[in-house]
XYZ file of C-alpha atoms in Angstrom:
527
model
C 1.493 22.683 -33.263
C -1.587 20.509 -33.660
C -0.290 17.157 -32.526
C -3.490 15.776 -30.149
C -5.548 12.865 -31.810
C -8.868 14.700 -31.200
C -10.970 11.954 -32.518
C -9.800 9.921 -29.324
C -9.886 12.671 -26.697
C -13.423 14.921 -27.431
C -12.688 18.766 -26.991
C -14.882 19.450 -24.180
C -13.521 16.198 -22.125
C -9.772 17.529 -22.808
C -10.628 21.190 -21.690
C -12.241 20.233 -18.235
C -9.206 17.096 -17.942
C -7.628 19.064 -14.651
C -11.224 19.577 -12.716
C -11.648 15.952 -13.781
C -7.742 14.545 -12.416
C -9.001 16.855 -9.446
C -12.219 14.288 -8.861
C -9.857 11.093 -9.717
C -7.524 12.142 -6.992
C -10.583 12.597 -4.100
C -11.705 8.965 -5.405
C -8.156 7.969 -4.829
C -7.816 9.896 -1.491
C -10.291 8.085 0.371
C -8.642 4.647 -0.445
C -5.508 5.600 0.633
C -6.904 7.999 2.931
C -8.320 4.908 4.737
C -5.074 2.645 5.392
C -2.678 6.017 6.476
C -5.638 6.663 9.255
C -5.475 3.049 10.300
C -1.615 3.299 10.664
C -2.370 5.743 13.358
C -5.117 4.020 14.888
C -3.552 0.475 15.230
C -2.754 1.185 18.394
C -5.934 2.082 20.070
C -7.728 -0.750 18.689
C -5.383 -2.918 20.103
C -6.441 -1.624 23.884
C -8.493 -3.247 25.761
C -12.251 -2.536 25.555
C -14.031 0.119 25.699
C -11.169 2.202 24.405
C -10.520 -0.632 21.651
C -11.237 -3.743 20.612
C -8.509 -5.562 22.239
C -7.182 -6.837 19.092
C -3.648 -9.061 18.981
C -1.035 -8.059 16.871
C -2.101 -11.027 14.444
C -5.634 -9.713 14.579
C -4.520 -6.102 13.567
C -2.131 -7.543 10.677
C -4.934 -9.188 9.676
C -7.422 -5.905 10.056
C -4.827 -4.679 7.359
C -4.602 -7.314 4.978
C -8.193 -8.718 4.685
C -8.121 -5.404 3.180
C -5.208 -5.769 0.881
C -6.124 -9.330 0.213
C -9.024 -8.566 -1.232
C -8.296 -5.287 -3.081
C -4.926 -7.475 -4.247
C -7.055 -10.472 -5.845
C -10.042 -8.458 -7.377
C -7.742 -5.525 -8.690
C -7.550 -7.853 -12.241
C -10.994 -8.316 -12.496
C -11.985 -4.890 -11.282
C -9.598 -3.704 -14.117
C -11.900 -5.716 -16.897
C -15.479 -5.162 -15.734
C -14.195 -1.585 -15.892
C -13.372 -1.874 -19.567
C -16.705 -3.377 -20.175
C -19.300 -1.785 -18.238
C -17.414 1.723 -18.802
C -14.906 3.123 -15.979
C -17.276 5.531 -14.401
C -20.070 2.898 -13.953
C -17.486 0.994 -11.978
C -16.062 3.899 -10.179
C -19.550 5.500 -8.609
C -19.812 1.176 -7.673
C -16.861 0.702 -5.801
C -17.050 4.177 -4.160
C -20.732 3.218 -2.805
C -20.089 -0.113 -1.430
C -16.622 1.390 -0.052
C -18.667 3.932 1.887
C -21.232 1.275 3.275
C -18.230 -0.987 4.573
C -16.699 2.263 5.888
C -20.299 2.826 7.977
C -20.271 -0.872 9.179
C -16.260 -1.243 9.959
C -16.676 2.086 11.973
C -19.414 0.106 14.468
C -17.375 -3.153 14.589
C -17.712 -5.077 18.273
C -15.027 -7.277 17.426
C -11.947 -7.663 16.070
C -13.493 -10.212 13.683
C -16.219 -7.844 12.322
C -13.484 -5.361 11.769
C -11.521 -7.683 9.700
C -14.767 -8.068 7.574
C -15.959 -5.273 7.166
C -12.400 -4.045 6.167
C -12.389 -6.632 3.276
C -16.100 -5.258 2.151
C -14.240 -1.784 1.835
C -11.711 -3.261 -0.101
C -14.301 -5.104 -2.111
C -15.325 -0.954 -3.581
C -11.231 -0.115 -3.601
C -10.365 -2.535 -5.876
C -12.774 -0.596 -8.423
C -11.969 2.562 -7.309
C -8.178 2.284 -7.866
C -7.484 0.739 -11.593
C -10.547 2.773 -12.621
C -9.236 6.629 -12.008
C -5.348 5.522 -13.612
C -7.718 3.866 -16.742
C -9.927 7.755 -16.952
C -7.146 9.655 -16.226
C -5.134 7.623 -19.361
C -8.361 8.423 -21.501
C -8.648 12.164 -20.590
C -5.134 13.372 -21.172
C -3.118 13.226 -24.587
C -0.197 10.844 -24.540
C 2.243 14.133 -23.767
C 0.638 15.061 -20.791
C 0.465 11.507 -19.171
C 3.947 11.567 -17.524
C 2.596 14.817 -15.667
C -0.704 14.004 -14.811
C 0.696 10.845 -13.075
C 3.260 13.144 -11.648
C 0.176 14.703 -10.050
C -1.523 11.912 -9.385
C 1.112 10.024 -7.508
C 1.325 13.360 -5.651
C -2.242 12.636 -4.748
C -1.272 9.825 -2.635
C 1.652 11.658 -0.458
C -1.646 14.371 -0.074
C -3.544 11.185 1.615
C -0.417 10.173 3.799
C -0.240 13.395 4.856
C -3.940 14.484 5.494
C -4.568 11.013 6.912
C -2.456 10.336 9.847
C -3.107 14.003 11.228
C -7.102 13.400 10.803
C -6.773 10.086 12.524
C -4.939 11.367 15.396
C -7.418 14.575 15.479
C -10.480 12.150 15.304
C -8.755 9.827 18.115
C -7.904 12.457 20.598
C -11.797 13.463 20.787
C -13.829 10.343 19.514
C -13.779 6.670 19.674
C -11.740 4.668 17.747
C -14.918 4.127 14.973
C -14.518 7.275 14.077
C -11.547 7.104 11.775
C -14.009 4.794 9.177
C -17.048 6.778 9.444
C -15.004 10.168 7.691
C -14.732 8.386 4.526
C -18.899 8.657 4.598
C -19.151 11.856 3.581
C -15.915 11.754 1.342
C -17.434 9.406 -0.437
C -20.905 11.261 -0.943
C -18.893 14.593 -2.237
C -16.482 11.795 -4.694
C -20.022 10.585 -5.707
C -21.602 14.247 -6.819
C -18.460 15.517 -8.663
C -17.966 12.318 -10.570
C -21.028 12.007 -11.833
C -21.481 15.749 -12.813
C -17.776 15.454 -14.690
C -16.387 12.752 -15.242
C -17.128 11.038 -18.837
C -17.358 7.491 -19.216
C -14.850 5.162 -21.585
C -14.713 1.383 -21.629
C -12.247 -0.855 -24.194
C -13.866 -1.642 -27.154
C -12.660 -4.873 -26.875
C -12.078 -6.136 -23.548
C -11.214 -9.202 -22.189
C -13.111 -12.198 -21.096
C -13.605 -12.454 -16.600
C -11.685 -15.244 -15.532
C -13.369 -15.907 -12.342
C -11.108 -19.316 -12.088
C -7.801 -17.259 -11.673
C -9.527 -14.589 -9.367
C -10.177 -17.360 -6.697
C -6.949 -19.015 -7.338
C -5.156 -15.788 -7.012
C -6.749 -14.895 -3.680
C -6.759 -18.301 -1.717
C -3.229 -18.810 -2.720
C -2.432 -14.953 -1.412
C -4.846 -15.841 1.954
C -2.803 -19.117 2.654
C 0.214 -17.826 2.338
C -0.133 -14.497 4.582
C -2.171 -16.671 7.139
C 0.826 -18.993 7.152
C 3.817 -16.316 7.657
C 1.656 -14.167 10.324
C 0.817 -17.624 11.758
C 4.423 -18.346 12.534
C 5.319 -15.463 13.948
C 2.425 -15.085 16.419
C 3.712 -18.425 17.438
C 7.171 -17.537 16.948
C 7.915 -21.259 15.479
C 8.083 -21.492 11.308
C 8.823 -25.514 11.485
C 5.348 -25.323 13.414
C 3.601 -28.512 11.019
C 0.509 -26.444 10.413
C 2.067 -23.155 9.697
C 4.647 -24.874 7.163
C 1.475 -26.793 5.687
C -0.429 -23.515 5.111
C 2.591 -22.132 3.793
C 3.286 -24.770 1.056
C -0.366 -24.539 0.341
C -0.160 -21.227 -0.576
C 2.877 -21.182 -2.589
C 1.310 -24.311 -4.386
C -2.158 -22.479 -5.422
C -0.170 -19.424 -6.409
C 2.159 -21.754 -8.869
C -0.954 -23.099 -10.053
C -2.610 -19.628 -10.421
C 0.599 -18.861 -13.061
C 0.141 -22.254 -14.668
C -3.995 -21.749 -15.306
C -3.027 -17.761 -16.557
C -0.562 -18.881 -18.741
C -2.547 -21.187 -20.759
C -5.598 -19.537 -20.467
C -7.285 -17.556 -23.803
C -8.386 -15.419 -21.251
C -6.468 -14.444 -18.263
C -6.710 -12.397 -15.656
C -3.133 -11.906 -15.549
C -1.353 -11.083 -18.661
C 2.174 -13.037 -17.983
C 3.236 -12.378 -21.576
C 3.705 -8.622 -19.947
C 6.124 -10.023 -17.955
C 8.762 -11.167 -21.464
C 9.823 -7.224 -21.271
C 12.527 -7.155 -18.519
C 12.079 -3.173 -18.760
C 8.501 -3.973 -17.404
C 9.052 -6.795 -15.148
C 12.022 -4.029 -13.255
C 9.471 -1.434 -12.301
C 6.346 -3.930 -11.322
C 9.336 -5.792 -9.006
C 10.194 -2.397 -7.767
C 7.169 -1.061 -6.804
C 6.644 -4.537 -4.997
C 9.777 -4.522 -2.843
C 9.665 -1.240 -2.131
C 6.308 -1.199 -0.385
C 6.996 -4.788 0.944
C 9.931 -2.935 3.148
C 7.719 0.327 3.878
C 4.596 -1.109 4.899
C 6.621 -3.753 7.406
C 8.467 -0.399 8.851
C 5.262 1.402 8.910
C 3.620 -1.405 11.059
C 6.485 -0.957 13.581
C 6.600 3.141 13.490
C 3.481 3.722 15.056
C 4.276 1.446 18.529
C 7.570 3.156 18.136
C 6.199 6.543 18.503
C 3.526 6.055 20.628
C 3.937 2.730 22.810
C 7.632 3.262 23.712
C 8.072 7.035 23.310
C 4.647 8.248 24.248
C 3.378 10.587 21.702
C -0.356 10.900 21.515
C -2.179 9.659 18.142
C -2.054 13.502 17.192
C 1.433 14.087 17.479
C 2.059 10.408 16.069
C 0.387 11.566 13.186
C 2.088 15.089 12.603
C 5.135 13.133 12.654
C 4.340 11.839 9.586
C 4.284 15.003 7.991
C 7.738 15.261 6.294
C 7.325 11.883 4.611
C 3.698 13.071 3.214
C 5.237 16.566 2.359
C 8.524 15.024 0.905
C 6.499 12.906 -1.711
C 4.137 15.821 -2.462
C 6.951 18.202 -3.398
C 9.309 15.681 -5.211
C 6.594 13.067 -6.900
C 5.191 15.993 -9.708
C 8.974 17.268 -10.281
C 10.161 13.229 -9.861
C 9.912 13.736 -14.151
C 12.486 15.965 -14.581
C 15.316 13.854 -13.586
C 14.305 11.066 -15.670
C 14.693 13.173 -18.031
C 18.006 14.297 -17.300
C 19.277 11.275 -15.571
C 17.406 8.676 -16.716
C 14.748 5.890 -15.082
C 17.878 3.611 -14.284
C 19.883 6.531 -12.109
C 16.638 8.254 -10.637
C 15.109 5.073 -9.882
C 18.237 3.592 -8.441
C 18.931 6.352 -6.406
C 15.178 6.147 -4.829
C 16.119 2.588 -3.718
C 19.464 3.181 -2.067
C 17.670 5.925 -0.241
C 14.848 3.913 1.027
C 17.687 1.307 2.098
C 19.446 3.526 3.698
C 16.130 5.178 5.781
C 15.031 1.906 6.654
C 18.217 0.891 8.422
C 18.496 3.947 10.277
C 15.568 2.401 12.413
C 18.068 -0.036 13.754
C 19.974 2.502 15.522
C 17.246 4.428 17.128
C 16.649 3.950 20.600
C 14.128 5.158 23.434
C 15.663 8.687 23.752
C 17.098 9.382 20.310
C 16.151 13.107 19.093
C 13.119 13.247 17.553
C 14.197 15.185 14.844
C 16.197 12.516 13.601
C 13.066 10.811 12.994
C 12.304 13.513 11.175
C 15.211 13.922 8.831
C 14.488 9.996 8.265
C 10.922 10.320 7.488
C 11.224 13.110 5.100
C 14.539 11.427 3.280
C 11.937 8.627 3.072
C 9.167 9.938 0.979
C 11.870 12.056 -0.964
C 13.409 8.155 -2.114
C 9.003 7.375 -1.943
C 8.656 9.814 -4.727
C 11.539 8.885 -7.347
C 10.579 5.326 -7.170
C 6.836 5.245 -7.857
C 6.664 8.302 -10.624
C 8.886 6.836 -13.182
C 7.604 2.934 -12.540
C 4.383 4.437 -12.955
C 4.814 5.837 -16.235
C 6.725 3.021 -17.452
C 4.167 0.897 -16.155
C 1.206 2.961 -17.973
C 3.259 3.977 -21.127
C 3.670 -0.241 -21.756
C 0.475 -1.156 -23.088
C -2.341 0.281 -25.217
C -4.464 3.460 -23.851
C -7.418 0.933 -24.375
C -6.049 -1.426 -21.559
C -5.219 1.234 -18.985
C -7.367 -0.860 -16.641
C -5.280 -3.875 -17.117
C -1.983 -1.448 -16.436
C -3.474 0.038 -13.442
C -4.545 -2.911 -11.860
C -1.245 -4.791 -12.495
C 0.529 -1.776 -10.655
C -1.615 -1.947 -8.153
C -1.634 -5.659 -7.594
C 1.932 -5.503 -7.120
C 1.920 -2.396 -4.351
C -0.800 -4.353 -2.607
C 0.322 -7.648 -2.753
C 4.298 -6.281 -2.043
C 2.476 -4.773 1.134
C 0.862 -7.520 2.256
C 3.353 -9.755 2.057
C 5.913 -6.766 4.005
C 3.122 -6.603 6.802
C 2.976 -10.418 6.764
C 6.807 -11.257 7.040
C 8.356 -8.575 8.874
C 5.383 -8.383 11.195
C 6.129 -11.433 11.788
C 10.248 -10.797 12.384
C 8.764 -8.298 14.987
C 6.784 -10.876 16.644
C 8.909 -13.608 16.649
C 12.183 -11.079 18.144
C 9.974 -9.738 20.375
C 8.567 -12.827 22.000
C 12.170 -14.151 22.489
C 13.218 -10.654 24.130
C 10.622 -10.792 26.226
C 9.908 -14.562 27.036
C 12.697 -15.066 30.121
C 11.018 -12.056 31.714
C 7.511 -13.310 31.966
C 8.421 -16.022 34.237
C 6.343 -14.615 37.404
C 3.050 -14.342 35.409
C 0.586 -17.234 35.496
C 1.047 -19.715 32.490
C -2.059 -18.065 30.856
C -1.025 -14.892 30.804
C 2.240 -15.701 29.410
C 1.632 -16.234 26.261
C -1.052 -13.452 25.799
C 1.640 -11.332 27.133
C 4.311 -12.374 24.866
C 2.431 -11.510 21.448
C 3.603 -7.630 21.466
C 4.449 -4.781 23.643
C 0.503 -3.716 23.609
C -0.333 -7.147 25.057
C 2.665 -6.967 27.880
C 2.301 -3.359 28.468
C -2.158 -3.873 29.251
C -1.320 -7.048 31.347
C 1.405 -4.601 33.174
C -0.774 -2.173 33.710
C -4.118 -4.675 35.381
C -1.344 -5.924 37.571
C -0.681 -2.402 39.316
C 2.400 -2.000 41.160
C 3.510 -5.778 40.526
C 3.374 -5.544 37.171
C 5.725 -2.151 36.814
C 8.501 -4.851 36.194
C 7.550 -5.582 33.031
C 7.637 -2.379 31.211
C 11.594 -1.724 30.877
C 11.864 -5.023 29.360
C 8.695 -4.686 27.121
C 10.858 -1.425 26.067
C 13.912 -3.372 25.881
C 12.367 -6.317 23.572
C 10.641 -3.873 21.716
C 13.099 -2.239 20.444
C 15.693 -5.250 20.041
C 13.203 -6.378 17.418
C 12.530 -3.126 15.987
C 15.764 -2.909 14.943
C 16.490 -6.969 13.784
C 12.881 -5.942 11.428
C 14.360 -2.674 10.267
C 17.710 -4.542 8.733
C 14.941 -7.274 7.484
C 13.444 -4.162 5.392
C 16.642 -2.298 4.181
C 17.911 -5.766 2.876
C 14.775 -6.690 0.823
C 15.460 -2.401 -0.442
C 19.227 -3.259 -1.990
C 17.423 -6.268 -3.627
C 15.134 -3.907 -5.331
C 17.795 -1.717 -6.051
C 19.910 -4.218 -7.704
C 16.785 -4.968 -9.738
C 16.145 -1.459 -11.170
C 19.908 -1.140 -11.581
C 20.220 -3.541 -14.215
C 17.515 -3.727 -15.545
C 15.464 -0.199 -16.165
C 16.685 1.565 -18.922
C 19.695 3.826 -18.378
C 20.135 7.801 -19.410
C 17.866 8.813 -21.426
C 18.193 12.606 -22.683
C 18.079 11.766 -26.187
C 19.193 8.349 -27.329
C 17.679 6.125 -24.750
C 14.145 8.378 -24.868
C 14.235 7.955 -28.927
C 15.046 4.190 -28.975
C 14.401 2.170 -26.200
C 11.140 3.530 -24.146
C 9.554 3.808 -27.199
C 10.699 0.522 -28.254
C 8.669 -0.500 -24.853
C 5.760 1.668 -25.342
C 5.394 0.237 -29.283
C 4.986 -3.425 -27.746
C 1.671 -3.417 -26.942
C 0.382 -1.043 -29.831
């Protein structure tokens, strides 16, 4: 049965298309490689010097999203010089100047540098990313997609996985630097294979840059993240220059829409956004990492500032969440074909609902195989979310604008994250300063507030006051946790909004009738 279109796929590109999803995947596991090790890391470089930088907990959510920011806003762009220069032009690009901010954030002196450097990394992610979905659309025939996404979204449970346990390994016997400087020699090995297999492609007729909507895009995303993390370090959201910065935000972003909508040439696409079908799994994947990645903040203080674990251990614990979405994300197919992206989908949200709010009922001495059962159920829910979007996603437009599909996916994770870091982050800061402010009371007014901006900061002030500051760390315990559990509900709510979402509006069973008639019907509108 000869049905591959062999003038768009060459023969000797489609026989070596597996070594070359192998390369894609070690381009990919480096970016994601990079924000899993941070996870574990967040707390060391939130001690004091010289174990860490003595960053603030608005410092470190802002370590993580320059990053996100920045791979967020370019991700369009990236997606288009990609098409025109050729993919693997843009991929050996980003993975260099990824690898040089990886050297520099790795000898940071301050929290500041780090927070640069970081967006310089992201600067070579955001080509990185759209680039190896756009090769790995142009290397595999149209029947094999669904399974090489399988695979490749596989790829990034490999990264959760592999990174927390290196991070832990690399901060139990070097300094906190370390976790930036592996991606060096990832990097270099990414660099050889790719250019020894990987062909190039580009669309032979890609869009126009629209550098306008790029820095529209980006200061209205920077405004409004500064603004929400703003308000909770200060625990006050009527604060007048938090509520300005917010309203700034949302008012660049509305005029970001505006300028891509009547644009020849945008950067965003928002006639994508007329199919519903489409629209469903881009809100998805946003709400869904909008409640993990505001967990995932939380998590690692959880198992290492209140129950002790070492960065090591804090990391293994990750392992059934990594190993969850590695087993179920390749197989994640076979129920949509049985069950359709509607049920399978669906039943990926209530799951991620339901882990999220079982944070609110853990406490200091809950068994830690609960935590366990949670994380794996987690990536399990992880795994049936982000295959099917993803080929509904991919499967929605052209093969020739794979880079625009990729990036919009993307866009959406990132930005959904960012925004989840950025709000409940903030719900965490705000609970926890008014669980622990009436306890403070015998500290000097300066220390206070420093003391009252997370359980890092009231724990290290605790500890330089010796014996007389032993008082503090029940409470710090006690606040934690309090908020913890108000930031967990926060997540599992904004989880049965995304589940309503996909409920009504993916596409529902599909074994013959639905696959014949109405994915296709998606897939035809952009052919």
């Amino acid at each position: 049965m000869t049905t591959s279109p062999a003038p768009r796929i060459p023969e000797a590109v489609h026989r070596r298309r597996w070594a070359i999803l192998g390369v894609l995947m070690l381009s990919l596991l480096i970016v994601v490689l990079d924000n899993s090790i941070l996870n574990v890391a967040i707390k060391t470089i939130a001690t004091p010097a010289p174990t860490g930088l003595g960053a603030t907990q608005s410092e470190i959510e802002w370590a993580i999203n320059s990053y996100t920011l920045v791979f967020a806003g370019l991700l369009f762009t990236a997606g288009l010089i990609g098409d025109r220069l050729g993919r693997k032009k843009v991929l050996l690009g980003g993975l260099v100047v990824f690898g040089i901010g990886s050297a520099l954030a790795a000898e940071s002196g301050s929290p500041g540098q780090l927070i640069t450097y970081r967006a310089v990394m992201a600067l070579g992610a955001a080509f990185v990313m759209p680039a190896t979905l756009a090769v790995l659309m142009n290397v595999f025939e149209r029947s094999e997609q669904p399974k090489a996404i399988g695979i490749w979204a596989g790829g990034v449970g490999l990264a959760i996985a592999i990174g927390p346990i290196t991070g832990g390994a690399l901060l139990d016997h070097f300094w906190w630097g370390s976790v930036f400087l592996i991606n060096v020699p990832i990097v270099l090995i990414a660099l050889a294979l790719m250019i020894w297999l990987v062909p190039d492609s580009r669309d032979p007729k890609p869009g126009r840059l629209d550098p306008v909507g790029v820095v529209l895009s980006v200061l209205g995303l920077v405004l409004l993240v500064y603004g929400i993390i703003k308000g909770g370090e200060l625990a006050d959201f009527t604060d007048a220059k938090v509520l300005a910065t917010i309203i700034a935000g949302v008012v660049v972003l509305i005029g970001f829409v505006v300028h891509e909508k009547r644009s020849d040439h945008p950067s965003l696409d928002v006639t994508y956004f007329r199919n519903r079908v489409f629209s469903a799994a881009m809100a998805a994947i946003a709400l869904v990492f909008f409640a993990l990645m505001g967990v995932t903040f939380f998590g690692v203080f959880y198992t290492q500032s209140v129950r002790g674990y070492s960065p090591l251990e804090s990391g293994l614990l990750m392992l059934p969440l990594a190993a969850a979405q590695m087993v179920f994300a390749p197989r994640a197919r076979l129920l949509v074909d049985r069950f359709g992206n509607k049920a399978t989908t669906t039943a990926g949200m209530l799951l991620i609902a339901a882990t999220l709010a079982a944070f609110a009922g853990f406490e200091a001495d809950t068994p830690i195989w609960l935590l366990e059962v949670v994380f794996f159920l987690m990536g399990t829910g992880m795994a049936h979310i982000m295959t099917p979007t993803s080929v509904v996603i991919m499967q929605a437009l052209p093969r020739e604008k794979a880079g625009s599909a990729s990036a919009l996916s993307n866009t959406f994770r990132q930005v959904g994250g960012a925004l989840g870091i950025a709000v409940l982050g903030s719900v965490l800061a705000t609970s926890y300063r008014n669980g622990i402010e009436d306890k403070l009371g015998a500290l000097p007014p300066g220390l206070r507030d420093t003391a009252g901006e997370s359980i890092e900061a009231t724990l290290g002030i605790a500890e330089k006051l010796g014996p007389r500051g032993h008082a503090l760390v029940t409470p710090a315990y006690d606040a934690f946790l309090h908020a913890m559990h108000v930031t967990a509900l926060w997540g599992a709510g904004v989880a049965l909004i995304g589940t309503v979402v996909v409920a009504v509006f993916l596409p529902g069973r599909s074994p013959a009738a639905e696959a014949g008639e109405r994915e296709p019907e998606l897939i035809s509108t952009g052919d």
